[in-house]
Coordinates of C-alpha atoms and ligand atoms in Angstrom, one line a residue:
M1 CA -41.9 68.1 67.1
N2 CA -42.3 71.9 67.3
L3 CA -45.7 73.4 66.8
R4 CA -44.4 76.8 65.5
P5 CA -41.2 78.3 64.0
V6 CA -38.9 80.0 66.4
G7 CA -36.2 82.5 65.5
I8 CA -34.0 85.3 66.7
I9 CA -35.9 88.6 67.3
G10 CA -33.3 90.6 69.0
T11 CA -29.5 90.7 69.4
G12 CA -26.9 92.4 71.7
M13 CA -23.2 92.0 72.6
Y14 CA -20.7 93.4 75.1
V15 CA -17.0 93.1 75.6
P16 CA -15.1 94.7 78.5
E17 CA -13.1 97.9 77.8
K18 CA -9.7 96.6 78.6
V19 CA -7.7 95.2 75.7
L20 CA -4.8 92.8 76.2
T21 CA -2.6 92.7 73.0
N22 CA -0.1 90.2 71.9
A23 CA 2.6 92.8 72.6
D24 CA 1.3 93.0 76.3
L25 CA 1.6 89.1 76.5
E26 CA 5.1 89.3 75.2
K27 CA 6.0 91.1 78.4
M28 CA 4.3 88.4 80.5
V29 CA 5.4 85.1 79.1
E30 CA 8.0 83.7 76.6
T31 CA 5.9 84.3 73.4
S32 CA 5.8 86.5 70.4
D33 CA 3.1 88.3 68.3
D34 CA 4.4 86.3 65.3
W35 CA 3.8 82.9 67.0
I36 CA 0.4 83.9 68.3
V37 CA -0.8 85.3 65.0
S38 CA 0.5 82.5 62.8
R39 CA -0.7 79.7 65.1
T40 CA -4.0 81.1 66.2
G41 CA -5.0 84.3 64.2
I42 CA -5.4 86.2 67.5
R43 CA -4.1 89.7 67.9
E44 CA -5.9 91.0 71.0
R45 CA -8.6 90.1 73.5
H46 CA -10.8 92.0 75.9
I47 CA -10.4 91.4 79.7
A48 CA -13.0 92.1 82.4
A49 CA -12.3 94.8 85.0
P50 CA -11.7 93.5 88.5
E51 CA -15.2 94.3 89.6
Q52 CA -16.9 92.7 86.6
A53 CA -18.2 89.1 86.8
T54 CA -19.9 87.1 84.1
S55 CA -23.4 88.3 85.1
D56 CA -22.2 91.9 84.5
L57 CA -21.1 91.1 81.0
A58 CA -24.3 89.1 80.4
Y59 CA -26.4 92.0 81.7
E60 CA -24.9 94.5 79.2
A61 CA -25.4 92.2 76.3
S62 CA -29.0 91.4 77.5
V63 CA -30.1 95.0 77.8
R64 CA -29.1 95.6 74.2
A65 CA -30.8 92.4 73.0
L66 CA -34.0 93.2 74.8
E67 CA -34.0 96.7 73.4
S68 CA -33.4 95.4 69.9
A69 CA -36.3 93.0 70.3
G70 CA -38.6 95.7 71.7
L71 CA -39.2 93.6 74.8
K72 CA -39.4 94.7 78.4
P73 CA -37.5 92.5 81.0
E74 CA -40.8 91.8 82.8
E75 CA -42.2 90.3 79.6
L76 CA -39.5 87.6 79.5
D77 CA -40.5 84.0 80.1
L78 CA -37.1 82.3 80.2
I79 CA -33.4 83.1 80.7
I80 CA -30.6 80.7 79.8
V81 CA -27.0 81.6 80.5
A82 CA -24.5 79.4 78.8
T83 CA -21.3 79.7 80.8
I84 CA -18.4 77.8 82.4
T85 CA -17.4 80.8 84.5
P86 CA -20.5 81.5 86.6
D87 CA -20.3 84.3 89.2
M88 CA -20.3 81.6 91.9
A89 CA -21.2 77.9 92.2
F90 CA -24.8 78.8 93.0
P91 CA -27.1 80.5 92.6
S92 CA -26.9 80.3 88.8
T93 CA -25.7 83.3 86.8
A94 CA -29.1 83.3 85.1
C95 CA -30.8 83.9 88.5
I96 CA -28.4 86.7 89.3
L97 CA -29.1 88.2 85.8
Q98 CA -32.9 87.8 86.3
E99 CA -32.7 90.0 89.4
K100 CA -30.4 92.6 87.7
L101 CA -32.8 92.8 84.7
G102 CA -36.0 92.8 86.8
A103 CA -37.3 89.9 84.7
K104 CA -39.6 88.9 87.5
K105 CA -41.7 86.2 85.7
A106 CA -38.8 84.5 83.9
A107 CA -37.6 81.0 84.7
A108 CA -33.8 81.0 84.8
F109 CA -31.0 78.5 84.6
D110 CA -27.4 78.1 83.5
L111 CA -26.3 75.6 80.9
S112 CA -22.9 74.0 81.0
A113 CA -21.5 72.9 77.6
A114 CA -18.3 75.0 77.4
C115 CA -17.8 76.6 74.0
S116 CA -20.8 74.7 72.6
G117 CA -23.0 76.1 75.4
F118 CA -24.6 78.8 73.3
V119 CA -25.8 76.4 70.6
Y120 CA -27.0 73.9 73.2
S121 CA -28.9 76.8 74.8
L122 CA -30.5 77.9 71.5
A123 CA -31.7 74.4 71.0
T124 CA -33.2 74.2 74.5
A125 CA -34.9 77.5 74.2
T126 CA -36.2 76.8 70.7
N127 CA -37.9 73.7 72.0
F128 CA -39.5 75.5 74.9
I129 CA -40.9 78.1 72.6
G130 CA -41.7 75.8 69.7
S131 CA -43.7 73.5 72.0
G132 CA -45.8 76.5 73.2
M133 CA -44.6 76.2 76.8
Y134 CA -43.0 79.7 76.7
G135 CA -43.6 82.7 74.5
N136 CA -40.0 84.0 74.4
A137 CA -36.5 83.5 75.8
L138 CA -33.3 85.4 76.4
V139 CA -30.3 83.2 75.6
I140 CA -26.8 84.5 76.5
G141 CA -23.4 83.1 76.0
A142 CA -21.1 84.7 78.5
D143 CA -17.7 83.9 79.9
T144 CA -14.9 85.5 81.9
L145 CA -12.1 83.1 81.0
S146 CA -9.5 85.5 82.3
R147 CA -10.5 84.5 85.8
I148 CA -9.6 80.8 85.1
T149 CA -6.5 81.4 82.9
D150 CA -3.0 81.0 84.2
Y151 CA -1.1 84.0 82.9
T152 CA 2.2 82.3 83.5
D153 CA 1.3 79.4 81.1
R154 CA 2.0 80.4 77.5
N155 CA 0.3 77.3 76.2
T156 CA -3.1 78.7 77.2
C157 CA -2.9 82.4 78.3
V158 CA -2.6 83.7 74.7
L159 CA -5.8 82.0 73.6
F160 CA -8.6 83.4 75.8
G161 CA -10.7 86.5 76.2
D162 CA -13.9 87.7 78.0
G163 CA -17.3 88.8 76.5
A164 CA -21.0 88.1 76.2
G165 CA -23.5 87.8 73.3
A166 CA -27.2 87.7 73.7
V167 CA -30.2 86.9 71.6
V168 CA -34.0 87.0 72.2
L169 CA -35.9 84.1 70.7
G170 CA -39.6 84.2 69.8
P171 CA -42.1 82.9 67.3
V172 CA -41.4 84.0 63.7
P173 CA -43.3 83.7 60.4
E174 CA -43.5 80.3 58.7
G175 CA -40.3 79.6 56.7
R176 CA -38.0 81.5 59.0
G177 CA -36.2 80.7 62.2
F178 CA -34.2 77.6 63.3
K179 CA -34.4 74.6 60.9
S180 CA -32.1 72.1 62.5
F181 CA -29.8 71.4 65.4
D182 CA -27.0 68.8 65.9
L183 CA -25.7 68.5 69.4
G184 CA -23.3 65.9 70.6
A185 CA -20.8 64.9 73.3
E186 CA -17.7 62.7 73.6
G187 CA -17.3 62.4 77.4
S188 CA -14.2 60.2 76.9
G189 CA -12.4 63.4 75.8
G190 CA -13.3 65.3 79.0
P191 CA -9.7 65.1 80.5
L192 CA -8.3 66.9 77.4
L193 CA -9.9 70.2 78.4
N194 CA -11.0 70.8 81.9
L195 CA -10.7 72.7 85.2
E196 CA -10.5 70.2 88.0
G197 CA -10.4 72.3 91.2
G198 CA -13.3 73.6 93.2
G199 CA -15.8 71.0 92.4
S200 CA -17.1 68.0 94.5
R201 CA -14.2 65.8 93.3
L202 CA -11.5 68.2 94.2
P203 CA -12.8 70.9 96.6
A204 CA -10.7 74.1 96.9
S205 CA -7.7 73.6 99.2
E206 CA -4.2 74.9 99.6
E207 CA -3.0 72.0 97.5
T208 CA -5.5 72.7 94.7
V209 CA -4.4 76.3 94.6
K210 CA -0.7 75.5 94.7
G211 CA -1.2 72.8 92.0
G212 CA -2.9 75.3 89.6
K213 CA -6.1 73.2 89.7
H214 CA -8.3 76.3 89.4
F215 CA -7.0 77.1 85.9
I216 CA -7.9 75.8 82.5
Y217 CA -6.0 72.7 81.5
M218 CA -5.9 71.9 77.8
N219 CA -4.2 69.4 75.5
G220 CA -4.1 71.8 72.6
R221 CA -3.1 69.3 69.9
E222 CA -5.7 66.7 70.7
V223 CA -8.5 69.4 71.0
F224 CA -7.3 70.7 67.7
K225 CA -7.8 67.3 66.0
F226 CA -11.2 66.9 67.6
A227 CA -12.2 70.4 66.5
V228 CA -11.3 69.9 62.9
R229 CA -13.2 66.5 62.8
V230 CA -16.4 67.7 64.5
M231 CA -16.6 71.0 62.7
A232 CA -16.9 69.0 59.5
S233 CA -19.2 66.2 60.7
A234 CA -21.5 68.5 62.7
T235 CA -21.8 70.8 59.7
D236 CA -22.7 67.9 57.4
E237 CA -25.2 66.5 59.9
V238 CA -27.0 69.8 60.6
L239 CA -27.3 70.5 56.9
R240 CA -28.7 67.0 56.2
K241 CA -31.3 67.4 59.0
A242 CA -32.5 70.7 57.5
G243 CA -32.5 69.3 53.9
L244 CA -30.0 71.9 52.9
S245 CA -26.7 71.8 51.0
K246 CA -23.4 73.6 51.5
E247 CA -24.3 75.9 48.6
D248 CA -27.4 77.1 50.6
I249 CA -25.2 78.7 53.3
D250 CA -25.2 82.5 53.1
L251 CA -23.2 83.0 56.3
F252 CA -21.1 80.6 58.3
V253 CA -20.6 81.4 61.9
P254 CA -18.0 79.1 63.5
H255 CA -16.7 79.1 67.1
Q256 CA -13.7 81.5 67.2
A257 CA -11.0 79.4 68.8
N258 CA -8.3 79.3 66.2
I259 CA -8.2 80.7 62.6
R260 CA -6.6 77.4 61.4
I261 CA -9.6 75.4 62.6
I262 CA -12.0 77.9 60.9
Q263 CA -10.0 77.8 57.7
S264 CA -10.0 74.0 57.6
A265 CA -13.8 74.0 57.9
M266 CA -14.1 76.7 55.2
Q267 CA -11.9 74.7 52.8
R268 CA -13.9 71.6 53.3
L269 CA -17.2 73.5 52.7
N270 CA -15.6 75.3 49.8
L271 CA -16.8 78.6 51.2
P272 CA -15.4 81.9 50.2
E273 CA -14.0 84.1 53.0
E274 CA -16.9 86.7 52.7
K275 CA -19.4 84.0 53.7
C276 CA -17.5 83.3 57.0
V277 CA -17.5 85.5 60.1
I278 CA -14.0 85.8 61.7
N279 CA -13.4 88.0 64.7
V280 CA -11.0 85.7 66.6
D281 CA -8.3 88.4 65.9
K282 CA -10.1 90.9 68.1
Y283 CA -11.7 88.8 70.8
A284 CA -9.7 85.5 70.9
N285 CA -11.6 82.5 72.3
T286 CA -14.4 83.7 74.6
S287 CA -15.9 80.2 75.0
A288 CA -19.7 80.3 75.2
A289 CA -19.6 84.0 74.1
S290 CA -17.7 83.3 70.9
I291 CA -20.5 82.3 68.5
P292 CA -23.0 84.9 69.7
L293 CA -20.2 87.6 69.5
A294 CA -19.6 86.6 65.9
L295 CA -23.3 86.3 65.0
V296 CA -24.3 89.6 66.7
E297 CA -21.4 91.5 65.3
A298 CA -22.2 90.2 61.8
A299 CA -25.9 91.1 62.1
E300 CA -25.2 94.6 63.4
A301 CA -22.7 95.2 60.6
G302 CA -25.5 94.4 58.1
R303 CA -24.0 91.2 56.9
I304 CA -27.2 89.2 57.3
Q305 CA -30.3 90.0 55.2
E306 CA -33.8 88.8 55.9
G307 CA -34.2 85.3 54.4
D308 CA -30.5 84.4 54.6
T309 CA -29.5 80.9 55.7
V310 CA -27.0 81.0 58.6
L311 CA -25.1 78.1 59.9
L312 CA -23.6 78.1 63.5
V313 CA -21.1 75.5 64.6
G314 CA -18.9 75.1 67.6
F315 CA -17.0 72.6 69.8
G316 CA -15.5 72.6 73.2
G317 CA -15.0 71.1 76.6
G318 CA -16.9 68.0 77.4
L319 CA -15.9 67.3 74.8
T320 CA -19.0 68.7 73.1
W321 CA -20.2 70.1 69.8
G322 CA -23.2 72.0 68.6
A323 CA -24.5 73.2 65.2
A324 CA -27.6 75.0 64.1
T325 CA -29.1 76.2 60.8
L326 CA -31.5 79.1 60.7
V327 CA -33.2 81.3 58.2
W328 CA -32.8 84.9 59.4
Ligands
LIG1 O1 -12.6 76.4 72.5 C1 -12.0 75.1 72.5 C2 -10.7 75.0 73.0 N1 -9.5 75.1 72.4 C3 -9.1 75.0 71.1 O2 -9.8 75.1 70.2 C4 -7.6 75.0 71.0 C5 -7.2 73.9 70.0 N2 -5.8 73.9 69.8 C6 -5.1 74.9 69.2 O3 -5.7 75.9 68.8 C7 -3.6 74.7 69.1 O4 -3.3 73.4 69.4 C8 -2.8 75.7 69.9 C9 -2.9 77.1 69.4 C10 -3.2 75.6 71.4 C11 -1.3 75.3 69.8 O5 -0.9 75.3 68.5 P1 -0.1 74.1 67.9 O6 0.3 74.4 66.5 O7 -0.9 72.9 68.1 O8 1.2 74.1 68.7 P2 1.8 73.0 69.7 O9 1.0 72.8 70.8 O10 2.1 71.8 68.8 O11 3.2 73.7 70.1 C12 4.2 74.0 69.3 C13 5.3 74.6 70.1 C14 5.6 73.9 71.4 O12 7.0 73.9 71.5 P3 7.9 72.6 71.3 O13 7.3 71.6 72.3 O14 7.6 72.2 69.9 O15 9.2 73.0 71.5 C15 5.1 74.9 72.4 O16 5.7 74.8 73.6 O17 5.0 76.0 70.4 C16 5.2 76.2 71.8 N3 4.2 77.2 72.3 C17 4.5 78.5 72.2 N4 5.5 79.3 71.7 C18 5.4 80.6 71.8 C19 3.0 77.0 72.8 N5 2.5 78.1 73.2 C20 3.3 79.1 72.8 C21 3.3 80.5 72.8 N6 4.3 81.2 72.3 N7 2.2 81.2 73.3

């Protein structure tokens, strides 16, 4: 039970400069712009430069979020980085970022929940602040999926991009901030979307490299079915927990994996397009960065007014899902 309301007091985002278009991919694998657009809604994605790692993307987004919150790095209490592409196995990307920012007093850790990671991290930070343990937190969703994508596999390489979105959380006036969260996992679906190599089960070896075990594996059709199901159920549940109805939603911010998954959720909610953030066409699926990139872009474009009710919902590897409602 939280003692005080917690909300978003600063936002920032960053995508790398390099753009990889569907036309570029046509030259790399047997695919077409028409197939990619009609099956996914994706037109282009941003790709990190060779010298950029996840902490570098997270840093750029964080600096902007701190500036927008009017907070100095040394005032930060907590840093959580949601990612499945950390700079290295350890130390955590959050610790690397803490040093880069100069956030000397902040506790720092990574949170692994794939594309649901940002919402999981928001829930975690909200409870830390709501309970009074910390005064503020920097929450970042950052992924460099290009580093774990097999650019000879047309089933996956058209789907992913790189980026980072960051928010600063802090206490907000009564009536504002996060109202409810719904987090969940279906571990039985883990093998449908994973990266097997390089962990303690299958340490890196010549065989794991040759076998492509350091790339994302995905059973697209099964993940699609899971996504459509949990987008609907998590949305219902998070609204119920907040005592809200579908009509109360001013802005719907779904995970940007596939336009068809988003459209199925919008139909079910009976939401007009102007109430839904869609930027999958520009950034593709950026995993943990996807929801914050959509949220921050919408906020910076002036699409969210004070007092608006915003619903975030995502799904991903684990399998996992996460949804949140907040009053802006
Ligand atoms: O963040 C969470 C993770 N992931 C997701 O949310 C992804 C969920 N799944 C999806 O978005 C969709 O399942 C995909 C976009 C991955 C695939 O779309 P689909 O409509 O489910 O296509 P499919 O897998 O049923 O494949 C249809 C055909 C196949 O050919 P055959 O077997 O029917 O001859 C594929 O080989 O399309 C083929 N195909 C391609 N063709 C051209 C697969 N990828 C491509 C491609 N270009 N890039």
